[in-house]
Structure formats: C-alpha cells, structure tokens
PDB file of C-alpha atoms in Angstrom:
ATOM      1  CA  UNK A   1      -7.661 -31.832  95.452  1.00  0.00           C
ATOM      2  CA  UNK A   2      -3.942 -32.023  95.118  1.00  0.00           C
ATOM      3  CA  UNK A   3      -1.898 -29.161  96.363  1.00  0.00           C
ATOM      4  CA  UNK A   4       1.084 -28.330  94.112  1.00  0.00           C
ATOM      5  CA  UNK A   5       3.774 -26.227  95.787  1.00  0.00           C
ATOM      6  CA  UNK A   6       5.353 -24.160  93.318  1.00  0.00           C
ATOM      7  CA  UNK A   7       9.133 -23.454  92.510  1.00  0.00           C
ATOM      8  CA  UNK A   8       9.629 -20.627  90.158  1.00  0.00           C
ATOM      9  CA  UNK A   9      13.241 -20.517  88.659  1.00  0.00           C
ATOM     10  CA  UNK A  10      14.965 -17.532  87.804  1.00  0.00           C
ATOM     11  CA  UNK A  11      18.645 -17.359  86.907  1.00  0.00           C
ATOM     12  CA  UNK A  12      18.801 -20.637  89.142  1.00  0.00           C
ATOM     13  CA  UNK A  13      17.065 -19.184  92.100  1.00  0.00           C
ATOM     14  CA  UNK A  14      13.761 -19.830  93.968  1.00  0.00           C
ATOM     15  CA  UNK A  15      11.722 -16.653  93.158  1.00  0.00           C
ATOM     16  CA  UNK A  16       8.021 -15.360  93.029  1.00  0.00           C
ATOM     17  CA  UNK A  17       7.082 -12.716  90.508  1.00  0.00           C
ATOM     18  CA  UNK A  18       4.210 -10.325  90.900  1.00  0.00           C
ATOM     19  CA  UNK A  19       1.630 -10.811  88.245  1.00  0.00           C
ATOM     20  CA  UNK A  20       4.287 -12.313  85.823  1.00  0.00           C
ATOM     21  CA  UNK A  21       6.500  -9.191  85.772  1.00  0.00           C
ATOM     22  CA  UNK A  22      10.266 -10.491  85.765  1.00  0.00           C
ATOM     23  CA  UNK A  23      11.330  -7.086  87.370  1.00  0.00           C
ATOM     24  CA  UNK A  24       8.994  -7.753  90.252  1.00  0.00           C
ATOM     25  CA  UNK A  25      11.032 -10.841  91.357  1.00  0.00           C
ATOM     26  CA  UNK A  26      11.271 -11.672  95.091  1.00  0.00           C
ATOM     27  CA  UNK A  27      14.143 -14.283  95.632  1.00  0.00           C
ATOM     28  CA  UNK A  28      13.202 -16.735  98.143  1.00  0.00           C
ATOM     29  CA  UNK A  29      16.299 -19.141  98.068  1.00  0.00           C
ATOM     30  CA  UNK A  30      19.214 -20.005  95.884  1.00  0.00           C
ATOM     31  CA  UNK A  31      19.106 -23.744  96.531  1.00  0.00           C
ATOM     32  CA  UNK A  32      16.061 -25.193  94.482  1.00  0.00           C
ATOM     33  CA  UNK A  33      16.684 -28.744  95.156  1.00  0.00           C
ATOM     34  CA  UNK A  34      16.802 -28.122  99.127  1.00  0.00           C
ATOM     35  CA  UNK A  35      13.460 -26.431  98.701  1.00  0.00           C
ATOM     36  CA  UNK A  36      11.965 -29.276  96.786  1.00  0.00           C
ATOM     37  CA  UNK A  37      13.116 -31.672  99.758  1.00  0.00           C
ATOM     38  CA  UNK A  38      11.745 -29.495 102.360  1.00  0.00           C
ATOM     39  CA  UNK A  39       8.115 -29.410 100.424  1.00  0.00           C
ATOM     40  CA  UNK A  40       8.434 -33.362 100.137  1.00  0.00           C
ATOM     41  CA  UNK A  41       9.343 -33.765 103.751  1.00  0.00           C
ATOM     42  CA  UNK A  42       6.146 -31.770 104.653  1.00  0.00           C
ATOM     43  CA  UNK A  43       4.069 -34.201 102.834  1.00  0.00           C
ATOM     44  CA  UNK A  44       3.390 -33.034  99.214  1.00  0.00           C
ATOM     45  CA  UNK A  45       2.593 -35.639  96.634  1.00  0.00           C
ATOM     46  CA  UNK A  46       3.521 -33.464  93.539  1.00  0.00           C
ATOM     47  CA  UNK A  47       5.774 -30.345  92.844  1.00  0.00           C
ATOM     48  CA  UNK A  48       4.981 -27.616  90.087  1.00  0.00           C
ATOM     49  CA  UNK A  49       8.127 -26.164  88.583  1.00  0.00           C
ATOM     50  CA  UNK A  50       8.346 -23.317  86.302  1.00  0.00           C
ATOM     51  CA  UNK A  51      11.573 -22.240  84.130  1.00  0.00           C
ATOM     52  CA  UNK A  52      10.815 -18.465  84.253  1.00  0.00           C
ATOM     53  CA  UNK A  53      13.762 -17.545  81.907  1.00  0.00           C
ATOM     54  CA  UNK A  54      12.759 -20.217  79.732  1.00  0.00           C
ATOM     55  CA  UNK A  55       9.130 -18.971  79.204  1.00  0.00           C
ATOM     56  CA  UNK A  56      10.867 -15.826  77.662  1.00  0.00           C
ATOM     57  CA  UNK A  57      13.672 -17.635  75.898  1.00  0.00           C
ATOM     58  CA  UNK A  58      11.321 -20.044  74.352  1.00  0.00           C
ATOM     59  CA  UNK A  59      13.767 -22.702  75.434  1.00  0.00           C
ATOM     60  CA  UNK A  60      15.027 -24.297  78.596  1.00  0.00           C
ATOM     61  CA  UNK A  61      17.407 -22.144  80.663  1.00  0.00           C
ATOM     62  CA  UNK A  62      17.294 -23.385  84.182  1.00  0.00           C
ATOM     63  CA  UNK A  63      17.694 -27.060  83.196  1.00  0.00           C
ATOM     64  CA  UNK A  64      20.486 -27.611  85.797  1.00  0.00           C
ATOM     65  CA  UNK A  65      18.278 -26.559  88.646  1.00  0.00           C
ATOM     66  CA  UNK A  66      15.309 -28.699  87.519  1.00  0.00           C
ATOM     67  CA  UNK A  67      17.600 -31.670  87.084  1.00  0.00           C
ATOM     68  CA  UNK A  68      18.969 -31.121  90.553  1.00  0.00           C
ATOM     69  CA  UNK A  69      15.395 -31.144  91.840  1.00  0.00           C
ATOM     70  CA  UNK A  70      14.578 -34.409  89.960  1.00  0.00           C
ATOM     71  CA  UNK A  71      17.802 -35.860  91.376  1.00  0.00           C
ATOM     72  CA  UNK A  72      16.863 -35.154  94.979  1.00  0.00           C
ATOM     73  CA  UNK A  73      13.109 -35.796  95.165  1.00  0.00           C
ATOM     74  CA  UNK A  74      10.987 -38.782  94.628  1.00  0.00           C
ATOM     75  CA  UNK A  75       7.497 -37.204  94.182  1.00  0.00           C
ATOM     76  CA  UNK A  76       6.422 -36.453  90.688  1.00  0.00           C
ATOM     77  CA  UNK A  77       7.069 -33.079  89.036  1.00  0.00           C
ATOM     78  CA  UNK A  78       5.559 -31.067  86.492  1.00  0.00           C
ATOM     79  CA  UNK A  79       7.471 -28.512  84.415  1.00  0.00           C
ATOM     80  CA  UNK A  80       6.389 -25.572  82.377  1.00  0.00           C
ATOM     81  CA  UNK A  81       8.488 -22.729  80.809  1.00  0.00           C
ATOM     82  CA  UNK A  82      10.137 -22.586  77.178  1.00  0.00           C
ATOM     83  CA  UNK A  83       8.666 -26.295  76.443  1.00  0.00           C
ATOM     84  CA  UNK A  84       8.058 -25.716  72.555  1.00  0.00           C
ATOM     85  CA  UNK A  85       9.117 -28.583  70.598  1.00  0.00           C
ATOM     86  CA  UNK A  86       8.854 -32.530  70.615  1.00  0.00           C
ATOM     87  CA  UNK A  87      12.737 -32.925  71.198  1.00  0.00           C
ATOM     88  CA  UNK A  88      12.568 -30.733  74.275  1.00  0.00           C
ATOM     89  CA  UNK A  89       9.251 -32.668  75.641  1.00  0.00           C
ATOM     90  CA  UNK A  90      11.098 -36.033  74.992  1.00  0.00           C
ATOM     91  CA  UNK A  91      14.254 -34.749  76.671  1.00  0.00           C
ATOM     92  CA  UNK A  92      12.530 -33.677  79.801  1.00  0.00           C
ATOM     93  CA  UNK A  93      10.346 -36.714  80.030  1.00  0.00           C
ATOM     94  CA  UNK A  94      13.500 -39.031  79.689  1.00  0.00           C
ATOM     95  CA  UNK A  95      14.993 -37.172  82.438  1.00  0.00           C
ATOM     96  CA  UNK A  96      12.303 -38.372  85.074  1.00  0.00           C
ATOM     97  CA  UNK A  97       9.715 -35.272  84.774  1.00  0.00           C
ATOM     98  CA  UNK A  98       6.444 -36.743  85.436  1.00  0.00           C
ATOM     99  CA  UNK A  99       4.608 -33.981  83.193  1.00  0.00           C
ATOM    100  CA  UNK A 100       5.404 -31.263  80.902  1.00  0.00           C
ATOM    101  CA  UNK A 101       3.083 -28.125  80.669  1.00  0.00           C
ATOM    102  CA  UNK A 102       2.672 -26.762  77.211  1.00  0.00           C
ATOM    103  CA  UNK A 103       1.388 -22.990  77.124  1.00  0.00           C
ATOM    104  CA  UNK A 104       2.488 -20.814  74.358  1.00  0.00           C
ATOM    105  CA  UNK A 105       2.632 -23.782  71.778  1.00  0.00           C
ATOM    106  CA  UNK A 106      -0.909 -24.526  72.721  1.00  0.00           C
ATOM    107  CA  UNK A 107      -1.849 -21.415  71.145  1.00  0.00           C
ATOM    108  CA  UNK A 108       0.717 -21.246  68.201  1.00  0.00           C
ATOM    109  CA  UNK A 109       0.995 -25.121  67.434  1.00  0.00           C
ATOM    110  CA  UNK A 110      -1.985 -27.247  69.032  1.00  0.00           C
ATOM    111  CA  UNK A 111      -1.066 -29.902  66.589  1.00  0.00           C
ATOM    112  CA  UNK A 112       2.353 -30.390  68.599  1.00  0.00           C
ATOM    113  CA  UNK A 113       0.076 -30.682  71.906  1.00  0.00           C
ATOM    114  CA  UNK A 114      -2.190 -33.336  70.364  1.00  0.00           C
ATOM    115  CA  UNK A 115       1.017 -35.171  69.010  1.00  0.00           C
ATOM    116  CA  UNK A 116       2.729 -35.006  72.224  1.00  0.00           C
ATOM    117  CA  UNK A 117      -0.430 -36.287  74.361  1.00  0.00           C
ATOM    118  CA  UNK A 118      -0.769 -39.179  72.200  1.00  0.00           C
ATOM    119  CA  UNK A 119       2.969 -40.153  72.279  1.00  0.00           C
ATOM    120  CA  UNK A 120       3.092 -39.664  76.222  1.00  0.00           C
ATOM    121  CA  UNK A 121      -0.325 -40.430  77.670  1.00  0.00           C
ATOM    122  CA  UNK A 122      -0.856 -38.709  80.890  1.00  0.00           C
ATOM    123  CA  UNK A 123       2.131 -36.682  80.620  1.00  0.00           C
ATOM    124  CA  UNK A 124       1.147 -33.560  78.772  1.00  0.00           C
ATOM    125  CA  UNK A 125      -0.683 -30.588  80.444  1.00  0.00           C
ATOM    126  CA  UNK A 126      -1.915 -27.363  78.969  1.00  0.00           C
ATOM    127  CA  UNK A 127      -1.018 -24.094  80.741  1.00  0.00           C
ATOM    128  CA  UNK A 128      -3.973 -21.667  80.406  1.00  0.00           C
ATOM    129  CA  UNK A 129      -2.828 -18.180  81.235  1.00  0.00           C
ATOM    130  CA  UNK A 130      -5.334 -15.444  81.058  1.00  0.00           C
ATOM    131  CA  UNK A 131      -5.887 -11.931  81.635  1.00  0.00           C
ATOM    132  CA  UNK A 132      -9.458 -10.884  81.874  1.00  0.00           C
ATOM    133  CA  UNK A 133     -10.490 -14.044  79.989  1.00  0.00           C
ATOM    134  CA  UNK A 134      -7.924 -13.898  77.263  1.00  0.00           C
ATOM    135  CA  UNK A 135      -5.009 -16.220  76.823  1.00  0.00           C
ATOM    136  CA  UNK A 136      -1.513 -14.635  77.109  1.00  0.00           C
ATOM    137  CA  UNK A 137       1.612 -16.428  75.855  1.00  0.00           C
ATOM    138  CA  UNK A 138       5.395 -16.019  75.958  1.00  0.00           C
ATOM    139  CA  UNK A 139       6.075 -15.649  79.523  1.00  0.00           C
ATOM    140  CA  UNK A 140       2.750 -13.728  79.431  1.00  0.00           C
ATOM    141  CA  UNK A 141       4.238 -10.948  77.624  1.00  0.00           C
ATOM    142  CA  UNK A 142       2.034 -11.421  74.497  1.00  0.00           C
ATOM    143  CA  UNK A 143      -1.670 -11.257  74.861  1.00  0.00           C
ATOM    144  CA  UNK A 144      -3.995 -12.876  72.414  1.00  0.00           C
ATOM    145  CA  UNK A 145      -7.410 -12.729  71.349  1.00  0.00           C
ATOM    146  CA  UNK A 146      -8.054 -16.436  72.098  1.00  0.00           C
ATOM    147  CA  UNK A 147     -10.652 -17.008  74.785  1.00  0.00           C
ATOM    148  CA  UNK A 148      -9.799 -19.417  77.792  1.00  0.00           C
ATOM    149  CA  UNK A 149     -12.789 -21.540  77.438  1.00  0.00           C
ATOM    150  CA  UNK A 150     -12.392 -21.877  73.506  1.00  0.00           C
ATOM    151  CA  UNK A 151      -8.608 -23.033  74.128  1.00  0.00           C
ATOM    152  CA  UNK A 152      -9.618 -25.345  76.596  1.00  0.00           C
ATOM    153  CA  UNK A 153     -12.406 -26.998  74.636  1.00  0.00           C
ATOM    154  CA  UNK A 154     -10.132 -27.419  71.605  1.00  0.00           C
ATOM    155  CA  UNK A 155      -8.139 -30.043  73.524  1.00  0.00           C
ATOM    156  CA  UNK A 156     -11.140 -31.860  74.917  1.00  0.00           C
ATOM    157  CA  UNK A 157     -10.348 -34.876  72.913  1.00  0.00           C
ATOM    158  CA  UNK A 158      -6.565 -34.792  72.891  1.00  0.00           C
ATOM    159  CA  UNK A 159      -5.838 -36.887  75.747  1.00  0.00           C
ATOM    160  CA  UNK A 160      -4.132 -33.871  77.857  1.00  0.00           C
ATOM    161  CA  UNK A 161      -3.817 -34.904  81.465  1.00  0.00           C
ATOM    162  CA  UNK A 162      -4.690 -31.427  82.823  1.00  0.00           C
ATOM    163  CA  UNK A 163      -5.285 -27.769  82.287  1.00  0.00           C
ATOM    164  CA  UNK A 164      -3.442 -25.374  84.610  1.00  0.00           C
ATOM    165  CA  UNK A 165      -5.522 -22.213  84.812  1.00  0.00           C
ATOM    166  CA  UNK A 166      -3.678 -19.039  85.764  1.00  0.00           C
ATOM    167  CA  UNK A 167      -5.145 -15.675  86.417  1.00  0.00           C
ATOM    168  CA  UNK A 168      -2.171 -13.584  85.742  1.00  0.00           C
ATOM    169  CA  UNK A 169      -3.787 -10.502  87.575  1.00  0.00           C
ATOM    170  CA  UNK A 170      -3.916 -12.701  90.878  1.00  0.00           C
ATOM    171  CA  UNK A 171      -0.724 -14.394  90.407  1.00  0.00           C
ATOM    172  CA  UNK A 172       1.860 -13.493  93.150  1.00  0.00           C
ATOM    173  CA  UNK A 173      -0.577 -10.719  94.563  1.00  0.00           C
ATOM    174  CA  UNK A 174      -1.652 -12.518  97.769  1.00  0.00           C
ATOM    175  CA  UNK A 175      -4.992 -11.422  96.859  1.00  0.00           C
ATOM    176  CA  UNK A 176      -7.042 -14.963  96.569  1.00  0.00           C
ATOM    177  CA  UNK A 177      -7.548 -16.911  93.313  1.00  0.00           C
ATOM    178  CA  UNK A 178     -10.245 -16.383  90.679  1.00  0.00           C
ATOM    179  CA  UNK A 179     -12.547 -19.176  92.109  1.00  0.00           C
ATOM    180  CA  UNK A 180     -15.409 -18.256  89.729  1.00  0.00           C
ATOM    181  CA  UNK A 181     -13.475 -18.273  86.491  1.00  0.00           C
ATOM    182  CA  UNK A 182     -11.705 -21.344  87.681  1.00  0.00           C
ATOM    183  CA  UNK A 183     -14.981 -23.242  88.519  1.00  0.00           C
ATOM    184  CA  UNK A 184     -16.501 -22.140  85.257  1.00  0.00           C
ATOM    185  CA  UNK A 185     -13.560 -23.476  83.154  1.00  0.00           C
ATOM    186  CA  UNK A 186     -13.873 -26.692  85.234  1.00  0.00           C
ATOM    187  CA  UNK A 187     -17.447 -27.070  84.542  1.00  0.00           C
ATOM    188  CA  UNK A 188     -16.976 -26.116  80.714  1.00  0.00           C
ATOM    189  CA  UNK A 189     -14.469 -29.062  80.054  1.00  0.00           C
ATOM    190  CA  UNK A 190     -13.919 -32.710  81.346  1.00  0.00           C
ATOM    191  CA  UNK A 191     -10.212 -32.258  81.286  1.00  0.00           C
ATOM    192  CA  UNK A 192      -9.021 -31.844  84.923  1.00  0.00           C
ATOM    193  CA  UNK A 193      -8.359 -28.228  86.025  1.00  0.00           C
ATOM    194  CA  UNK A 194      -5.740 -27.229  88.376  1.00  0.00           C
ATOM    195  CA  UNK A 195      -6.000 -23.691  89.797  1.00  0.00           C
ATOM    196  CA  UNK A 196      -3.067 -21.428  89.840  1.00  0.00           C
ATOM    197  CA  UNK A 197      -2.455 -17.497  90.842  1.00  0.00           C
ATOM    198  CA  UNK A 198      -3.480 -16.077  94.059  1.00  0.00           C
ATOM    199  CA  UNK A 199      -3.864 -18.938  96.491  1.00  0.00           C
ATOM    200  CA  UNK A 200      -2.648 -17.135  99.501  1.00  0.00           C
ATOM    201  CA  UNK A 201      -4.560 -18.594 102.596  1.00  0.00           C
ATOM    202  CA  UNK A 202      -5.963 -21.843 103.872  1.00  0.00           C
ATOM    203  CA  UNK A 203      -9.573 -20.510 103.018  1.00  0.00           C
ATOM    204  CA  UNK A 204      -8.570 -20.090  99.226  1.00  0.00           C
ATOM    205  CA  UNK A 205      -7.567 -23.893  99.247  1.00  0.00           C
ATOM    206  CA  UNK A 206     -10.845 -24.956 100.862  1.00  0.00           C
ATOM    207  CA  UNK A 207     -12.910 -22.634  98.624  1.00  0.00           C
ATOM    208  CA  UNK A 208     -11.472 -24.353  95.583  1.00  0.00           C
ATOM    209  CA  UNK A 209     -11.775 -27.631  97.119  1.00  0.00           C
ATOM    210  CA  UNK A 210     -15.408 -27.134  97.964  1.00  0.00           C
ATOM    211  CA  UNK A 211     -16.462 -26.228  94.260  1.00  0.00           C
ATOM    212  CA  UNK A 212     -16.169 -30.168  93.819  1.00  0.00           C
ATOM    213  CA  UNK A 213     -14.826 -29.774  90.425  1.00  0.00           C
ATOM    214  CA  UNK A 214     -11.218 -28.534  90.717  1.00  0.00           C
ATOM    215  CA  UNK A 215      -8.635 -31.125  90.717  1.00  0.00           C
ATOM    216  CA  UNK A 216      -5.679 -29.303  92.105  1.00  0.00           C
ATOM    217  CA  UNK A 217      -4.320 -25.866  93.227  1.00  0.00           C
ATOM    218  CA  UNK A 218      -0.745 -24.548  92.761  1.00  0.00           C
ATOM    219  CA  UNK A 219       0.432 -22.082  95.753  1.00  0.00           C
ATOM    220  CA  UNK A 220       4.045 -20.464  95.848  1.00  0.00           C
ATOM    221  CA  UNK A 221       4.256 -17.445  97.690  1.00  0.00           C
ATOM    222  CA  UNK A 222       1.910 -18.249 100.441  1.00  0.00           C
ATOM    223  CA  UNK A 223       4.081 -21.302 101.236  1.00  0.00           C
ATOM    224  CA  UNK A 224       7.304 -19.463 101.570  1.00  0.00           C
ATOM    225  CA  UNK A 225       5.817 -16.591 103.349  1.00  0.00           C
ATOM    226  CA  UNK A 226       4.142 -18.952 105.758  1.00  0.00           C
ATOM    227  CA  UNK A 227       0.805 -17.701 105.019  1.00  0.00           C
ATOM    228  CA  UNK A 228      -0.044 -21.218 104.500  1.00  0.00           C
ATOM    229  CA  UNK A 229       1.230 -24.012 106.374  1.00  0.00           C
ATOM    230  CA  UNK A 230       1.925 -26.814 104.103  1.00  0.00           C
ATOM    231  CA  UNK A 231       1.504 -29.631 106.395  1.00  0.00           C
ATOM    232  CA  UNK A 232      -1.581 -28.325 107.663  1.00  0.00           C
ATOM    233  CA  UNK A 233      -3.056 -27.504 104.309  1.00  0.00           C
ATOM    234  CA  UNK A 234      -2.201 -31.123 102.982  1.00  0.00           C
ATOM    235  CA  UNK A 235      -3.906 -32.818 105.956  1.00  0.00           C
ATOM    236  CA  UNK A 236      -7.228 -30.591 105.296  1.00  0.00           C
ATOM    237  CA  UNK A 237      -7.223 -31.380 101.645  1.00  0.00           C
ATOM    238  CA  UNK A 238      -6.884 -35.085 102.340  1.00  0.00           C
TER     239      UNK A 238
END
C-alpha cells in the first residue's frame, strides 16, 4: 500500500482544513516546495497535491506553488482541485504532473473523464468525495444524490488509474478513516482505491493495509503534527 503525503494549498501556503471548511484552515508552512522536499527526503514515493482555492474557483489558483513543487522533487505527484476541462488536464500533464484527479467533473461531465483517461492512460484518477455515502462536489460545497458506489462503478471500463475516496466528515479531524466504507468500495470495483480523510496514526495505516484491497492512503495533518512518523510508516508499509 502506497502512502501519499498530502500538501493542501490555499493562498500559496500549506494548510489543512477541518472537514473541508475553508474557514477552518490551519497553516503549516509558506514554502510548499520545501515541504515537498522534506517528504521526499523521508522516503515517500508519491505526493498528493490539492489546489483548495481551485476546487472552489473551478480553475487552477495555486499553479505557481504546484509548479515550484514539480521543479523541486523527482517523485510522481498527483493533483486535484479545479481541473474541469481538457485544456487544464493537458496543461498540467505537460508540466510534469504524473496524475490529475477529477472530482466535480466526474459527476457533472463523466464523458470528459472517459476522454481524458483514453488520451492519457494511467494519468487520470477520479476523486470520490462523500458525506454519508453521497458524493459532494465543488470543493465539497455542493451535495448530490449520487451514491459513491454508483459513481465508482460507472467508470469501471473507462481506464481510470485510481479512485481517491474521501470521507469528508473524517477529513482533518484526526478521528481515523472510514475503513469499512473504503474497503467496501474497493471490493465493489476493480479500480485501485486510495483512502483519504482521517488517517491520523500508524494503526490507521496498518488497518487499511490489512484489508488487503486498498491500494493507497493519503495523510496530511498527522504528518505535520508528528502523529505519524513518515519514515517509520513507509518502512512498515513496505
């Protein structure tokens, strides 16, 4: 199982939100590229980047910070937040991003996801963000009637590289991930599932790993707070 350290970008800074609320942001640093480099020095094999402003604006906002990270590190990076058209997808991939994460458009324009996954094999993931089993979009500000499993299954034949499943109520709350829901999703589809939201201690990582079906886990706040030692976690997951 791959551990993805998270760098959430708001106004050019590294932050963590509580349950996706922009007003509940804790700033962890104002040099995202240096933060990325420190994660890589600890041995991580991937980075998970989120343009929080972009998720609300519907277009990239923290592009300069993302480009600085890409220039600084050599490990593959995936990015979500405000990527909602083919031109933006192409632009990010051409700048060296390994994978784009499509969330809102996966609900509103699923044909774009299919087109992008065909055009860029292995480089398109779908972000499935949910409250109580229902998908939320537009930076989690809009709740839909779409069920998580239905959305995931609709991309079963699309060539999507991964599903990133976030339980919004757990995100940033340091209360543990929704292992049951994440495992159920992973068993319902053949697409690799990455767990996000609430991963706050080593035991969370081992519990996700021990399901045997979850491909990865994203952690942010716990790494910044020191609740999870990144080097030790990577060694344990290997």
